[in-house]
Coordinates of C-alpha atoms in Angstrom, one line a residue:
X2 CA -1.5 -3.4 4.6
X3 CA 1.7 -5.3 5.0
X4 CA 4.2 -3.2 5.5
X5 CA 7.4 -6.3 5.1
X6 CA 5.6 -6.1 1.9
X7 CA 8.2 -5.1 -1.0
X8 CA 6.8 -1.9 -3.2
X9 CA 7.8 -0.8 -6.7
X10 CA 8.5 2.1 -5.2
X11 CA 11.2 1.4 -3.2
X12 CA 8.8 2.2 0.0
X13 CA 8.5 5.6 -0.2
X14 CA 5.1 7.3 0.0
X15 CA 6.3 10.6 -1.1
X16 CA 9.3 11.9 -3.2
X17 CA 10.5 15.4 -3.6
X18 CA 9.2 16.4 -7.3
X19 CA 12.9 16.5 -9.6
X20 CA 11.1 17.3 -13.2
X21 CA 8.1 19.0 -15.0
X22 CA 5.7 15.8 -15.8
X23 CA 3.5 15.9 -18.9
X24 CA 0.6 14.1 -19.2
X25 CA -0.4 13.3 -23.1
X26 CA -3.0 10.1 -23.9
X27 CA -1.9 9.9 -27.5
X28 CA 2.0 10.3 -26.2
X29 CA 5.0 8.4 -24.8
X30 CA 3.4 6.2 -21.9
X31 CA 6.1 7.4 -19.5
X32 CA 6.3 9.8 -16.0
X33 CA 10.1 10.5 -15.0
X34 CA 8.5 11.4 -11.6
X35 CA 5.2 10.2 -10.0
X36 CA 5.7 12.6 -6.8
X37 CA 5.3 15.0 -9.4
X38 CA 1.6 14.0 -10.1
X39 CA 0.5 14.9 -6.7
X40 CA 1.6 18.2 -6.5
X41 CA 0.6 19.5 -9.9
X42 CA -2.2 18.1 -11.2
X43 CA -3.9 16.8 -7.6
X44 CA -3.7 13.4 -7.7
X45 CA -3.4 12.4 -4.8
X46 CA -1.6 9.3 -3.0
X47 CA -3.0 5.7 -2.7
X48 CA -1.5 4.8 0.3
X49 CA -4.2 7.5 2.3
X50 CA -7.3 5.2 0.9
X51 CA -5.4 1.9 1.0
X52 CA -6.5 0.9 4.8
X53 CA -9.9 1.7 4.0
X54 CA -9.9 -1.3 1.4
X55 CA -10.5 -4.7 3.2
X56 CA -9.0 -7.3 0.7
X57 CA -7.0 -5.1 -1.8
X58 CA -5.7 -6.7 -5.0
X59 CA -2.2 -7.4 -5.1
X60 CA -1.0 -4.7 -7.0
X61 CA -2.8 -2.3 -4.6
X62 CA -0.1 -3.9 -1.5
X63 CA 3.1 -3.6 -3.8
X64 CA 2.2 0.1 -4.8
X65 CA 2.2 -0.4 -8.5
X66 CA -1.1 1.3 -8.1
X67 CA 0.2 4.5 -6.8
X68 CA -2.2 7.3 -7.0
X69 CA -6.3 8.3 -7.1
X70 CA -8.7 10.9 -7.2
X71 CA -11.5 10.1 -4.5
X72 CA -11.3 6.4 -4.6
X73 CA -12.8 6.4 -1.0
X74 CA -16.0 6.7 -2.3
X75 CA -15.5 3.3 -4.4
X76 CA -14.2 1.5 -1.1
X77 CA -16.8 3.4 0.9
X78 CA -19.8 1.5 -1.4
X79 CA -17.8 -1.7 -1.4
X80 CA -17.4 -2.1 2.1
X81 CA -20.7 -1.2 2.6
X82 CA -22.3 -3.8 -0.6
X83 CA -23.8 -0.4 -2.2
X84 CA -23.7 -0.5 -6.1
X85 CA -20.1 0.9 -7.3
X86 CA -18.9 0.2 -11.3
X87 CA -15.7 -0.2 -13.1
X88 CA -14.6 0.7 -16.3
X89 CA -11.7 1.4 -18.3
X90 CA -11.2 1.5 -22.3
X91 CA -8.7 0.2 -24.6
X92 CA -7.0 1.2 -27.9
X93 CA -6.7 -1.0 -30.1
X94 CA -3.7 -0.1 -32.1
X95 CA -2.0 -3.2 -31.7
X96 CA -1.7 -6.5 -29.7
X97 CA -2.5 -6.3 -25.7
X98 CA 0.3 -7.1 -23.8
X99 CA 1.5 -7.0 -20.2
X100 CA 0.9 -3.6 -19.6
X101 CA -2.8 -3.9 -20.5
X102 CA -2.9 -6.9 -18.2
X103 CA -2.9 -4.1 -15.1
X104 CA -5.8 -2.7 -16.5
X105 CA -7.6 -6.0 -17.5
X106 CA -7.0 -7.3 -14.0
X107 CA -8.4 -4.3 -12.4
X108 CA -11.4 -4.5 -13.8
X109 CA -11.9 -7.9 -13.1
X110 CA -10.7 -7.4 -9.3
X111 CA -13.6 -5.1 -9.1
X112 CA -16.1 -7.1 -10.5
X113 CA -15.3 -10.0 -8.2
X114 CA -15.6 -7.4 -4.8
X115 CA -19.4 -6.9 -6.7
X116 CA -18.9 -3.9 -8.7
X117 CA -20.7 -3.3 -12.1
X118 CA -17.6 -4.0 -14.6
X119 CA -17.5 -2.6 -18.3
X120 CA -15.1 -2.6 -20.2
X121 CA -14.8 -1.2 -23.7
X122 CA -12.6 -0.7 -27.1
X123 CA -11.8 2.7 -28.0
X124 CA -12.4 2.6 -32.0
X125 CA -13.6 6.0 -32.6
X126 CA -10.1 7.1 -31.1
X127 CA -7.9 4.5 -32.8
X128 CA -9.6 5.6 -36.4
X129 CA -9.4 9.6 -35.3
X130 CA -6.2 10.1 -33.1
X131 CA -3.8 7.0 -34.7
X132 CA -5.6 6.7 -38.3
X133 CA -6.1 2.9 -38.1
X134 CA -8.1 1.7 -40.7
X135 CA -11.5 0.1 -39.3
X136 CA -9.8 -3.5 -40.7
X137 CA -7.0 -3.2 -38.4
X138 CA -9.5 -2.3 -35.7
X139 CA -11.3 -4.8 -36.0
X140 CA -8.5 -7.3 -35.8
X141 CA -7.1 -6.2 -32.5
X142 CA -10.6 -5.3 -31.0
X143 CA -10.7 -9.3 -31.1
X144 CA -7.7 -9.5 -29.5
X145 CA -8.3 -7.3 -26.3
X146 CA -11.4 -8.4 -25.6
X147 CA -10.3 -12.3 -26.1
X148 CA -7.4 -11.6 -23.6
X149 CA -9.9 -9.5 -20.7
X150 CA -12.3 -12.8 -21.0
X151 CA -9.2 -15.0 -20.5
X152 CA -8.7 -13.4 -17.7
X153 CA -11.7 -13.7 -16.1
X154 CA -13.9 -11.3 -16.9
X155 CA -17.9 -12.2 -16.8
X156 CA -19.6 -10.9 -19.8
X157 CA -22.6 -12.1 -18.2
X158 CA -22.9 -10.1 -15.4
X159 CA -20.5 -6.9 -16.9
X160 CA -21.0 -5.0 -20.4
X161 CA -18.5 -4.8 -23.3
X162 CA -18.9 -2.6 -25.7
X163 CA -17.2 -0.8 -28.8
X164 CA -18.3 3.3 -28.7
X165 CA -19.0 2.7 -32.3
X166 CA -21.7 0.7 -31.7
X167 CA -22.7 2.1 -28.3
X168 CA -25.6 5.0 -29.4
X169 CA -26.3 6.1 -25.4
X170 CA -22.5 6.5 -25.2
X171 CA -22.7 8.9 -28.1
X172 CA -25.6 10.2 -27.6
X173 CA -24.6 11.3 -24.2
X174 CA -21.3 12.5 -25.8
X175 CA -23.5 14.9 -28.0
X176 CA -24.9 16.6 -24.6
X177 CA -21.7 16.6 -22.8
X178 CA -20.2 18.4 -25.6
X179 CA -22.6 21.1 -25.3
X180 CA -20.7 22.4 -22.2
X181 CA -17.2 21.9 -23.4
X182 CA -15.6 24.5 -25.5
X183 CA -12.0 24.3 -28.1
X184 CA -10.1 26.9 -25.7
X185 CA -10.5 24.4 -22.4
X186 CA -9.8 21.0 -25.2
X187 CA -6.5 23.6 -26.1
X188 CA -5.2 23.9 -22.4
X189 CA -6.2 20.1 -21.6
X190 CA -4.2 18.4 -24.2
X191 CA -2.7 21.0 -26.2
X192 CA -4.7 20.6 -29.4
X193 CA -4.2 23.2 -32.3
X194 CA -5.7 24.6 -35.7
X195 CA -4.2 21.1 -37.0
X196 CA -6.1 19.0 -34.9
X197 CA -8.7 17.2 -36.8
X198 CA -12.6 17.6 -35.2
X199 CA -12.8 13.6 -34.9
X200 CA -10.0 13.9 -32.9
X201 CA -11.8 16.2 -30.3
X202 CA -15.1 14.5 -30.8
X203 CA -13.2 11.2 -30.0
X204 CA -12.3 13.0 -26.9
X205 CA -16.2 14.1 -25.8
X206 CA -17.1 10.6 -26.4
X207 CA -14.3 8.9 -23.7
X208 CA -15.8 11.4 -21.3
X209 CA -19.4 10.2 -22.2
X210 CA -17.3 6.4 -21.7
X211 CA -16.4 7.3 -18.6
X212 CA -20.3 8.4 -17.3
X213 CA -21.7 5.7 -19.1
X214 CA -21.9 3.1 -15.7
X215 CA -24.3 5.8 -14.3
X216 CA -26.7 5.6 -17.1
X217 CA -27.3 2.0 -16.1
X218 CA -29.7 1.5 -13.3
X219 CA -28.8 4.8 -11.1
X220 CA -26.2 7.9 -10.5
X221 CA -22.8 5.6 -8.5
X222 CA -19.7 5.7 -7.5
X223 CA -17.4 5.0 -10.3
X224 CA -13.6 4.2 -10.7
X225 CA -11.6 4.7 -13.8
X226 CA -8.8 2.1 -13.5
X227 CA -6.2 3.4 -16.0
X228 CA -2.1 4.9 -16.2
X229 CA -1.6 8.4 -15.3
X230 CA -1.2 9.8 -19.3
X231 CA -5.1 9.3 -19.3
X232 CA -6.0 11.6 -16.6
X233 CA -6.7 14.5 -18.6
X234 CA -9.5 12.6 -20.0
X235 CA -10.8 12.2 -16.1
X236 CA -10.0 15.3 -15.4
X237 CA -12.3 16.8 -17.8
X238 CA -15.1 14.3 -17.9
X239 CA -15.3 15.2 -13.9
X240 CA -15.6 18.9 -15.0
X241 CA -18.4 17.8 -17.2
X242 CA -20.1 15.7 -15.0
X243 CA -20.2 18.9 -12.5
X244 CA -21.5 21.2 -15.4
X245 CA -24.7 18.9 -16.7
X246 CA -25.7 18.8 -12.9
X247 CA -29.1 20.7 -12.1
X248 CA -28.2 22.3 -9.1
X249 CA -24.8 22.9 -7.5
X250 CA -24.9 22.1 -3.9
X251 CA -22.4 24.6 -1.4
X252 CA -22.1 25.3 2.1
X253 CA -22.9 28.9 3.2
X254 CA -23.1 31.0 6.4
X255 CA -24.7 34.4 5.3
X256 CA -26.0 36.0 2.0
X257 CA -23.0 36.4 0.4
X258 CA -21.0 33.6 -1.4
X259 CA -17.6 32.0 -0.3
X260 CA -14.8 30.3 -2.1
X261 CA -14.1 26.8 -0.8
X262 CA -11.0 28.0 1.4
X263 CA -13.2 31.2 2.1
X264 CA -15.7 28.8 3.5
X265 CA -12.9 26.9 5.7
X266 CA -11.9 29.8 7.4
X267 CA -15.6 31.3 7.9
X268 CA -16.6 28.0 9.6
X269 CA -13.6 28.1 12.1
X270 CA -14.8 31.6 13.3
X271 CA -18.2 30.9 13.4
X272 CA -17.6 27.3 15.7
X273 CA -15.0 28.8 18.0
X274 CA -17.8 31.5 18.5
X275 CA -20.5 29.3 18.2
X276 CA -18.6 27.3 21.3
X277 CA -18.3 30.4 23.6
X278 CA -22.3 31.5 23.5
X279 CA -24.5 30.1 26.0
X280 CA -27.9 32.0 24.8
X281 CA -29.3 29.7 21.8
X282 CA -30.7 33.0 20.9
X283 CA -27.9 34.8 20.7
X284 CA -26.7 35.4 16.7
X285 CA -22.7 35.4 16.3
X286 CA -22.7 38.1 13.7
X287 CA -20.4 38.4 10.6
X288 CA -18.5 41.6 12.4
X289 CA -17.7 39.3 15.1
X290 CA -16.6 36.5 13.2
X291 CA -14.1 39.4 11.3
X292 CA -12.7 40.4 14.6
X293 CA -12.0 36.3 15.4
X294 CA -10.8 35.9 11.9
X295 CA -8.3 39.0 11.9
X296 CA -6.6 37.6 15.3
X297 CA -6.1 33.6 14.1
X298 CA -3.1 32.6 11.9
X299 CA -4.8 30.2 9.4
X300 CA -2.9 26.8 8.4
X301 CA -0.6 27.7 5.0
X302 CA -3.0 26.4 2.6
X303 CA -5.5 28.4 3.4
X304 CA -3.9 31.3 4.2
X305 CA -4.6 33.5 1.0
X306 CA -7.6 33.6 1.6
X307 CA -7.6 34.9 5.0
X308 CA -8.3 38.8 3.3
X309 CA -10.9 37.8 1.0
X310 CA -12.8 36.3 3.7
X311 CA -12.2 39.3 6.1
X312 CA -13.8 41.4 3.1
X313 CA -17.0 39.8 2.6
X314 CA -17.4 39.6 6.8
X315 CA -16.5 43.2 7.5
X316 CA -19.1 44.1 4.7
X317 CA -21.6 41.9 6.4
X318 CA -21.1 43.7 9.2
X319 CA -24.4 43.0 11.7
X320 CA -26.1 40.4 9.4
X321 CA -26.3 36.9 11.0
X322 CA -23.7 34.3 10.3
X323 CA -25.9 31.3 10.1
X324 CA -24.7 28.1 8.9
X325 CA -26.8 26.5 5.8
X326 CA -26.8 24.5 2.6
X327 CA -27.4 26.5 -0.3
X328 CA -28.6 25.1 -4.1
X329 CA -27.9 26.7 -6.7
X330 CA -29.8 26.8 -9.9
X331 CA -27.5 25.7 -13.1
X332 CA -29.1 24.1 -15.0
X333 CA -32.7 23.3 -13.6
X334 CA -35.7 24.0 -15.8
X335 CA -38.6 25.7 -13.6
X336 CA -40.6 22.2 -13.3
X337 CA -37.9 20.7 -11.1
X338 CA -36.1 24.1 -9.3
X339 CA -40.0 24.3 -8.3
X340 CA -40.0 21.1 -7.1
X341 CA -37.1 21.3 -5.2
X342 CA -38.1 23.8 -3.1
X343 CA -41.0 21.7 -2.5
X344 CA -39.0 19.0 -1.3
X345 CA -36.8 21.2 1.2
X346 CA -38.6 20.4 4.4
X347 CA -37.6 22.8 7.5
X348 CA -36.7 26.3 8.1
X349 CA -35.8 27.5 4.2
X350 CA -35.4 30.7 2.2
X351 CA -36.3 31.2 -1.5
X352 CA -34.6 33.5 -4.1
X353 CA -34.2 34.0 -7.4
X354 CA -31.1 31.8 -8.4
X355 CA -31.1 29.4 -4.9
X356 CA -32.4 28.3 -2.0
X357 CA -31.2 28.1 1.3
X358 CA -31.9 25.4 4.1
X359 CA -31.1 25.7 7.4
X360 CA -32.6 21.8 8.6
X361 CA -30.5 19.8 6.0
X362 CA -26.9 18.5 6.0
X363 CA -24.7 18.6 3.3
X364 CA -24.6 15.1 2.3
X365 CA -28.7 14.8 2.6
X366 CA -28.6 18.0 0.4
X367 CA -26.7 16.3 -2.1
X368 CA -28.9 13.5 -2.1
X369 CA -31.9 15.6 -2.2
X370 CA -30.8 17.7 -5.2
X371 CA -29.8 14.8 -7.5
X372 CA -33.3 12.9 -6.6
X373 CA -35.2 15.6 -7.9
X374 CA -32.9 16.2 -11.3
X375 CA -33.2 12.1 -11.9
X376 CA -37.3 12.7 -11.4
X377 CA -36.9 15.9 -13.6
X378 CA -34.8 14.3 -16.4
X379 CA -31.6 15.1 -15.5
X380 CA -28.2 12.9 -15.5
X381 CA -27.5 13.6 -11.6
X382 CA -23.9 12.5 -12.3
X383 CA -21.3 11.8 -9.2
X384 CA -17.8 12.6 -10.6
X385 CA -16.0 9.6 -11.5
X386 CA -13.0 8.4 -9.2
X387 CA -9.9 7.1 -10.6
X388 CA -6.8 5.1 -10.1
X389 CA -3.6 5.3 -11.7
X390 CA -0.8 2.7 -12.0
X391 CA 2.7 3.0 -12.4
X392 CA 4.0 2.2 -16.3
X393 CA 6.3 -1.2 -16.7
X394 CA 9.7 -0.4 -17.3
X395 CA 11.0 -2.0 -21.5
X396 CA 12.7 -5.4 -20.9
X397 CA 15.7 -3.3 -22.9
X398 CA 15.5 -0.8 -19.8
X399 CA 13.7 2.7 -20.8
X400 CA 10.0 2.5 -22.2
X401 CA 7.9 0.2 -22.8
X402 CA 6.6 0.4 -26.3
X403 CA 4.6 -1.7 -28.6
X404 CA 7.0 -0.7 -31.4
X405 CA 9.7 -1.9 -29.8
X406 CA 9.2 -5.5 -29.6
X407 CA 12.1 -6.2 -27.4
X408 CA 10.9 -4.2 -24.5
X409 CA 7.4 -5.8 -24.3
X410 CA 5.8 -9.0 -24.2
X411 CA 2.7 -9.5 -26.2
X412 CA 0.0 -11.9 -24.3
X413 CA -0.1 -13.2 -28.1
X414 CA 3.5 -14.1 -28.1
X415 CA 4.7 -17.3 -28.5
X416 CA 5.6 -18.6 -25.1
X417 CA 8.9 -19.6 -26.0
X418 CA 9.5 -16.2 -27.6
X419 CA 8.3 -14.7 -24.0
X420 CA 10.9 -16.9 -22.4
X421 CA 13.7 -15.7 -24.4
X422 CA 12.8 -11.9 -23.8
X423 CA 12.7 -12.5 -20.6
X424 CA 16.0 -14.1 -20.4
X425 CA 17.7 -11.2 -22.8
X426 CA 16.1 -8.5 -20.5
X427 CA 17.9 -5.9 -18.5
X428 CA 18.4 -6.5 -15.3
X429 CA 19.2 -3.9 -12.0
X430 CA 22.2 -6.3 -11.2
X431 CA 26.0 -5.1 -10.8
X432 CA 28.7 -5.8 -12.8
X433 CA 30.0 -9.2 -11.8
X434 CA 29.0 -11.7 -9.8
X435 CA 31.2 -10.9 -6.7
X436 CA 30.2 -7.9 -6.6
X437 CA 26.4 -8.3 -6.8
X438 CA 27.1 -11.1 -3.6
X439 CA 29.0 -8.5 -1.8
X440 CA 26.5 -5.1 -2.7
X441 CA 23.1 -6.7 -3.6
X442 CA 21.1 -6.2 -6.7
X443 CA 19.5 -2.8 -7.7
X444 CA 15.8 -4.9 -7.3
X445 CA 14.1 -1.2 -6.9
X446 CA 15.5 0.1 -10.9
X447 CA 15.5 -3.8 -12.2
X448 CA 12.6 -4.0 -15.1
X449 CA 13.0 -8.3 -14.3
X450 CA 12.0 -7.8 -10.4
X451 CA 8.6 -5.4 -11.6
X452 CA 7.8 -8.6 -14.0
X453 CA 7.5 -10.2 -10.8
X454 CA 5.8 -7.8 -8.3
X455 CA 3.4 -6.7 -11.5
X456 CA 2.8 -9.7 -13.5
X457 CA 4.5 -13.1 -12.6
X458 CA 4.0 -13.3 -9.0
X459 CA 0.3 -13.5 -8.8
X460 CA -1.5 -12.8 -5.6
X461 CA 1.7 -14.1 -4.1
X462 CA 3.6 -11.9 -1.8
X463 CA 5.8 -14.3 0.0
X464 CA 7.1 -15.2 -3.5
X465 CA 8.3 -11.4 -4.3
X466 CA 9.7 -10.7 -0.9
X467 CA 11.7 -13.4 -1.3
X468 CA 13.2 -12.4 -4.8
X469 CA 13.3 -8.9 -3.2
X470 CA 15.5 -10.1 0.1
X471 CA 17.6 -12.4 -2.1
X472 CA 18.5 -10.3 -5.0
X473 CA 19.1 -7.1 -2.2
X474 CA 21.2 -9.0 -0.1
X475 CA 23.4 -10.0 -2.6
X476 CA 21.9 -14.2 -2.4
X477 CA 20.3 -13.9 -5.9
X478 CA 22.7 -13.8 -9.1
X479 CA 20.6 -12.3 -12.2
X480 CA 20.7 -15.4 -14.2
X481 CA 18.7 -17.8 -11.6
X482 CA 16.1 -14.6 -11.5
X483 CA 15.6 -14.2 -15.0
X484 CA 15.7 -18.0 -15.9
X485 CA 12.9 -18.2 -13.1
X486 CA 10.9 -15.6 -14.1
X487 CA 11.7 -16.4 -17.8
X488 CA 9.8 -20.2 -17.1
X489 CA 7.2 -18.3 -14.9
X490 CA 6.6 -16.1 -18.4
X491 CA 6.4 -19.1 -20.6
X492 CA 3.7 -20.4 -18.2
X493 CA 1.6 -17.8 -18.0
X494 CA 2.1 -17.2 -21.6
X495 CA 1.1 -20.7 -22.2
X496 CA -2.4 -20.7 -19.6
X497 CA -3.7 -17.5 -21.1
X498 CA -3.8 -18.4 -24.7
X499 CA -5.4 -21.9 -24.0
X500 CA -7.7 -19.4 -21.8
X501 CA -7.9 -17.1 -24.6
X502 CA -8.9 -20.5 -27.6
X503 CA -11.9 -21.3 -25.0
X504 CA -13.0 -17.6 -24.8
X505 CA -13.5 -17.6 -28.5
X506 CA -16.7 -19.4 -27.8
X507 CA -17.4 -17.0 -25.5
X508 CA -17.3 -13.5 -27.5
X509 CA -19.1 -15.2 -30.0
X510 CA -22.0 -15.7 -28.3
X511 CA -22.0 -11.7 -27.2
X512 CA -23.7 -9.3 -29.4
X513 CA -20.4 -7.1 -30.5
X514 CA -19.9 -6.6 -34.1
X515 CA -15.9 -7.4 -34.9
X516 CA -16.3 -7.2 -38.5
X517 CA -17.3 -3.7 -38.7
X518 CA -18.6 -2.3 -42.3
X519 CA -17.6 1.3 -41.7
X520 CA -15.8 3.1 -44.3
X521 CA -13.3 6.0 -43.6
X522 CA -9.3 6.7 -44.2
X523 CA -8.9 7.9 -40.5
X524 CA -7.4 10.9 -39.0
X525 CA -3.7 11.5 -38.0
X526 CA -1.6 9.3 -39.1

């Protein structure tokens, strides 16, 4: 990564939290503090995966994109050409505009690096969460999937859908929704006796949206490109994906069962004793691992579980602490838990619930138990990764929203109405003139500069470093910048909707119904 590179971020990788964050997908697209989202609902930072991506897209360098839940598995299967997918959905409740253009351009980015790209319009939420008639859906479903072909996505070789119309998406819904209940959908997003049952149904069938990639050809790793309000809906669907699973695959040591920092400490004993015996048949016991464990001051995250642990060793007391991988049954029917331990080759032991192998890693365990659920009927699901960008700042400073015109531009809007925006926008400059020569622009808090790092700029760093340095250093005056970016908007604006005329050809020719004959009034409104 280049670190000269300017970031929307102001550089920093990690902020002390200042507020209590929210996260609500039918709320206020805004987050007062990102540093926030790491520490209470474990997202965790991009810059940790970034190196591990060998040509990252632009927005990836300037850290618009911010944040992910196990992205490295995405860049592992891209570096390595295994199959990987990409989707993300869109509610159409009104024109696309710039922000959506993030999302559009992630999923494109990953279709060009050869991942499986889909990319669909969220109806059955629009009619159920916002109350928009199926007309009105139908109008700006056009719209956002005319703008993400503009852009460059290729039907051809991706999927675009509507969940209306999509019956493995619902029908996979109807079985996810078997193992989600109203108290968890009342913690996750706060829903009520007023909350209508399309609403939560339009909820099971994101999370079937979101496990949809790995009903085409095979279980893979798959990212959710999308802002930070959404990740409730990963959240949950990557609960879900855990709960349909067969078998649950864990690490163990003895016959009793660990928690995951339990485990942690239990494998530090066990490999500092391990390390110290010479005889290969000599057992390291659990009473000896107690005695290590009771003496060593465990790092601070793990350190609450240091008594638990000490428990279940003590109580083992002369049993041998043997290091295995241990699948449990969930949801196996006989046929394949049967088969299974069939397919366990090596030194193994059978019970009632599990099994227990002593040859196998963890990751060929893994691989083991979801081949036999696939050849037994089952899903075999890998949770889905994620990535979350930051939200534009409004052109009027605050939000973004689409019902304040002012603060967004619409990828429908006239150019010349884009250029004016642009040039009435709010900028991070000081008062006057002389003073912004002698104490530099605010660049970091200036919703103008992110037009360029998120939008205007393109793949072209040297071209926001340079309106970064200038406008920092006091060289830049705020009316050059906006009446730059302000022609750079009217360009762009001007490009996508001839892009967006010869597309029309395009969606024609794909089989997606966009003048829907459903009948309904809608839920909230």
């Amino acid at each position: 990564m280049d670190e000269d590179t300017p970031r929307t971020d102001g550089g920093t990788e990690r902020a002390e939290p200042t507020e209590d964050v929210a996260l609500d997908p039918w709320g206020s697209a805004s987050v007062g503090d990102y540093a926030e989202l790491f520490e209470e609902f474990g997202i965790e930072a991009f810059d940790d995966v970034a190196d591990d991506v060998a040509d990252p897209h632009y927005l990836m360098r300037r850290g618009v994109i911010f944040g992910h839940r196990e992205y490295d598995a995405v860049a592992e299967a891209m570096a390595n050409d295994e199959p990987f997918a990409a989707l993300s959905g869109f509610m159409p409740t009104g024109d696309p505009h710039i922000g959506h253009k993030l999302v559009f351009d992630e999923i494109i980015w990953h279709q060009q690096q050869g991942g499986d790209a889909f990319g669909l319009i969220a109806d059955l939420e629009a009619h159920s969460a916002r109350g928009m008639s199926w007309d009105e859906i139908d109008e700006h479903a056009r719209n956002y999937l005319l703008s993400l072909l503009a852009l460059g996505f290729d039907a051809e070789a991706g999927e675009l859908y509507r969940q209306s119309d999509n019956r493995a998406v619902q029908d996979l819904g109807f079985e996810l929704g078997s193992k989600a209940n109203f108290s968890e959908f009342e913690a996750i997003y706060g829903f009520d006796g007023e909350t209508n049952i399309s609403h939560m149904q339009s909820v099971i069938t994101q999370t079937a949206d979101i496990l949809y990639p790995q009903l085409v050809d095979e279980p893979k790793p798959t990212v959710i490109p999308v802002g930070p309000d959404q990740d409730p809906h990963v959240r949950l669907t990557r609960d879900l994906a855990t709960r349909v699973r067969y078998f649950k695959v864990t690490e163990a040591f003895a016959s009793f069962e660990l928690d995951d920092d339990e485990r942690r400490l239990v494998r530090a004993a066990y490999d500092a004793l391990a390390a110290d015996v010479d005889d290969a048949e000599t057992d390291v016991r659990c009473e000896d691992a107690a005695a290590w464990l009771d003496d060593y001051e465990p790092p601070e995250s793990v350190a609450d579980a240091k008594p638990g642990a000490l428990d279940k060793l003590n109580a083992g007391g002369k049993e041998p602490l043997r290091p295995r991988v241990r699948f449990f049954d969930r949801n196996a029917t006989d046929a394949a838990f049967e088969a299974l331990i069939e397919a366990v080759d090596g030194d193994k032991r059978v019970f009632d619930g599990h099994v227990d192998a002593f040859d196998l890693t963890r990751s060929e365990a893994e691989s083991l138990a979801r081949e036999v659920e696939i050849d037994h009927d089952g899903f075999g699901f890998r949770q889905p990764s994620s990535i979350y960008h930051r939200f534009m700042t409004g052109l009027t400073g605050g939000k973004m929203s689409s019902s304040v015109p002012a603060s967004h531009i619409s990828l429908l809007d006239d150019p010349e109405d884009g250029y004016d925006k642009v040039k009435a926008a709010t900028t991070g400059g000081r008062d006057t003139a002389d003073e912004q020569r002698e104490l530099g622009g605010e660049a970091d808090d200036c919703p103008v500069y992110e037009l360029y790092a998120y939008l205007l700029a393109g793949d072209d760093d040297e071209l926001t470093k340079e309106v970064y340095s200038e406008c920092v250093n006091g060289e830049r005056l705020c009316g050059g910048c906006k009446e730059q970016a302000a022609e750079l908007m009217r360009e762009f604006l001007e490009d996508h909707q001839e892009k967006r005329e010869e597309a029309e050809a395009l969606l024609d020719d794909l089989d997606i119904d966009l003048d829907s004959d459903r009948r309904g009034t809608g839920g909230e409104h």
